[in-house]
Short mmCIF file of C-alpha atoms in Angstrom, two decimals:
data_model
loop_
_atom_site.label_atom_id
_atom_site.label_comp_id
_atom_site.label_asym_id
_atom_site.label_seq_id
_atom_site.Cartn_x
_atom_site.Cartn_y
_atom_site.Cartn_z
CA MET N 196 -21.34 -5.77 -12.90
CA ARG N 197 -19.91 -2.39 -11.96
CA ARG N 198 -16.15 -2.07 -12.31
CA MET N 199 -13.83 0.17 -10.39
CA VAL N 200 -10.48 1.38 -11.65
CA GLU N 201 -7.78 1.63 -9.00
CA ILE N 202 -5.07 4.20 -9.74
CA CYS N 203 -1.51 3.55 -8.57
CA CYS N 204 -0.22 6.75 -6.93
CA GLY N 205 3.32 7.42 -5.77
CA SER N 206 2.75 10.74 -4.01
CA TYR N 207 0.17 13.16 -2.65
CA TYR N 208 0.25 14.96 -6.00
CA ASP N 209 -0.60 11.73 -7.84
CA ALA N 210 -3.45 11.07 -5.41
CA LYS N 211 -4.76 14.60 -5.88
CA GLN N 212 -4.77 14.22 -9.66
CA ALA N 213 -6.51 10.84 -9.38
CA ALA N 214 -9.18 12.28 -7.07
CA LEU N 215 -9.76 15.31 -9.29
CA GLY N 216 -10.02 12.96 -12.26
CA GLY N 217 -12.82 11.03 -10.61
CA ALA N 218 -11.00 8.07 -9.08
CA GLU N 219 -12.89 6.23 -6.36
CA ARG N 220 -9.91 4.26 -5.09
CA ILE N 221 -6.14 4.49 -5.25
CA GLU N 222 -3.19 2.35 -4.25
CA LEU N 223 -0.88 4.68 -2.37
CA ASN N 224 2.85 3.96 -2.62
CA SER N 225 6.13 5.79 -2.45
CA ALA N 226 9.26 5.27 -4.56
CA LEU N 227 7.52 3.96 -7.66
CA GLN N 228 10.93 3.84 -9.35
CA LEU N 229 11.71 0.96 -6.95
CA GLY N 230 8.47 -0.82 -7.74
CA GLY N 231 6.49 0.89 -4.99
CA LEU N 232 7.31 1.06 -1.29
CA THR N 233 5.29 1.81 1.84
CA PRO N 234 4.03 5.41 1.80
CA THR N 235 4.61 7.70 4.75
CA THR N 236 1.86 8.10 7.31
CA ALA N 237 2.03 11.86 6.67
CA THR N 238 1.17 11.35 2.99
CA LEU N 239 -1.71 9.02 3.85
CA LYS N 240 -3.13 11.45 6.41
CA LEU N 241 -2.93 14.36 3.97
CA VAL N 242 -4.71 12.39 1.22
CA LYS N 243 -7.47 11.29 3.61
CA ARG N 244 -7.86 14.82 5.03
CA GLU N 245 -8.16 16.46 1.61
CA TYR N 246 -10.14 13.66 -0.11
CA PRO N 247 -12.09 11.86 2.64
CA ASP N 248 -14.30 9.95 0.19
CA LEU N 249 -11.33 8.56 -1.75
CA LYS N 250 -10.65 4.95 -0.81
CA VAL N 251 -6.94 4.42 -0.14
CA ILE N 252 -5.28 1.03 -0.29
CA ALA N 253 -1.76 1.43 1.11
CA MET N 254 1.15 -0.60 -0.22
CA VAL N 255 3.23 -2.30 2.46
CA ARG N 256 6.69 -3.05 1.12
CA PRO N 257 9.58 -1.93 3.34
CA ARG N 258 12.32 -2.17 0.70
CA GLY N 259 13.01 -2.83 -2.94
CA ALA N 260 14.91 -5.91 -4.10
CA GLY N 261 12.07 -8.34 -4.50
CA PHE N 262 9.25 -9.76 -2.43
CA CYS N 263 11.07 -12.36 -0.32
CA TYR N 264 11.11 -11.22 3.28
CA SER N 265 12.97 -12.27 6.41
CA GLU N 266 11.11 -12.64 9.70
CA GLU N 267 12.45 -9.20 10.70
CA ASP N 268 11.15 -7.68 7.44
CA PHE N 269 7.78 -9.28 8.08
CA GLN N 270 7.62 -7.90 11.63
CA GLU N 271 8.28 -4.43 10.20
CA MET N 272 5.52 -4.97 7.64
CA GLU N 273 3.06 -5.96 10.37
CA ALA N 274 3.89 -2.76 12.26
CA GLN N 275 3.45 -0.71 9.07
CA CYS N 276 0.04 -2.33 8.48
CA ARG N 277 -1.13 -1.41 11.97
CA GLU N 278 0.14 2.16 11.62
CA LEU N 279 -1.42 2.70 8.19
CA MET N 280 -4.79 1.27 9.21
CA ALA N 281 -4.78 3.37 12.40
CA ASN N 282 -4.21 6.47 10.26
CA GLY N 283 -7.02 6.03 7.77
CA ALA N 284 -6.01 3.44 5.18
CA ASP N 285 -9.03 1.58 3.83
CA GLY N 286 -6.97 -1.52 3.11
CA ILE N 287 -3.49 -2.91 2.59
CA ALA N 288 -1.74 -4.25 -0.53
CA PHE N 289 1.23 -6.57 0.00
CA GLY N 290 2.62 -9.88 -1.12
CA CYS N 291 5.32 -12.33 -0.09
CA LEU N 292 7.15 -14.76 -2.35
CA LYS N 293 9.41 -17.72 -1.67
CA PRO N 294 12.99 -17.64 -3.01
CA ASP N 295 11.88 -19.80 -5.98
CA GLY N 296 9.36 -17.12 -6.99
CA THR N 297 6.25 -18.98 -5.89
CA LEU N 298 3.63 -17.49 -3.60
CA ASP N 299 4.46 -17.81 0.09
CA VAL N 300 0.94 -18.75 1.16
CA GLU N 301 1.85 -19.27 4.82
CA GLN N 302 3.47 -15.84 5.20
CA ASN N 303 0.69 -14.11 3.23
CA GLN N 304 -1.94 -15.56 5.56
CA LYS N 305 -0.27 -14.52 8.81
CA THR N 306 -2.15 -12.08 10.99
CA ASP N 307 -1.43 -10.81 14.45
#
């Protein structure tokens, strides 16, 4: 079985270094010091323009402070997903937890 290493990148510079180092796929974030937040569309577009063969999974996380989201947070996340996919993301990474720390299966399975 062939394995692929996915590199976590917090900026265009990180993505460039990953691509030059032979990465096939990255997870693109911003604000890694906060655990990784949604990258800007501008960063995504630049990465895809300069490295069109590099697969980019975009993190969708609108804020730090955990992974429990209000309905308003989740609506923002849905909009971010649409925007990132429309601008070249190859996939989305996200996750929602319940206040007790367990996986919020219902929220994670929502689609629009």
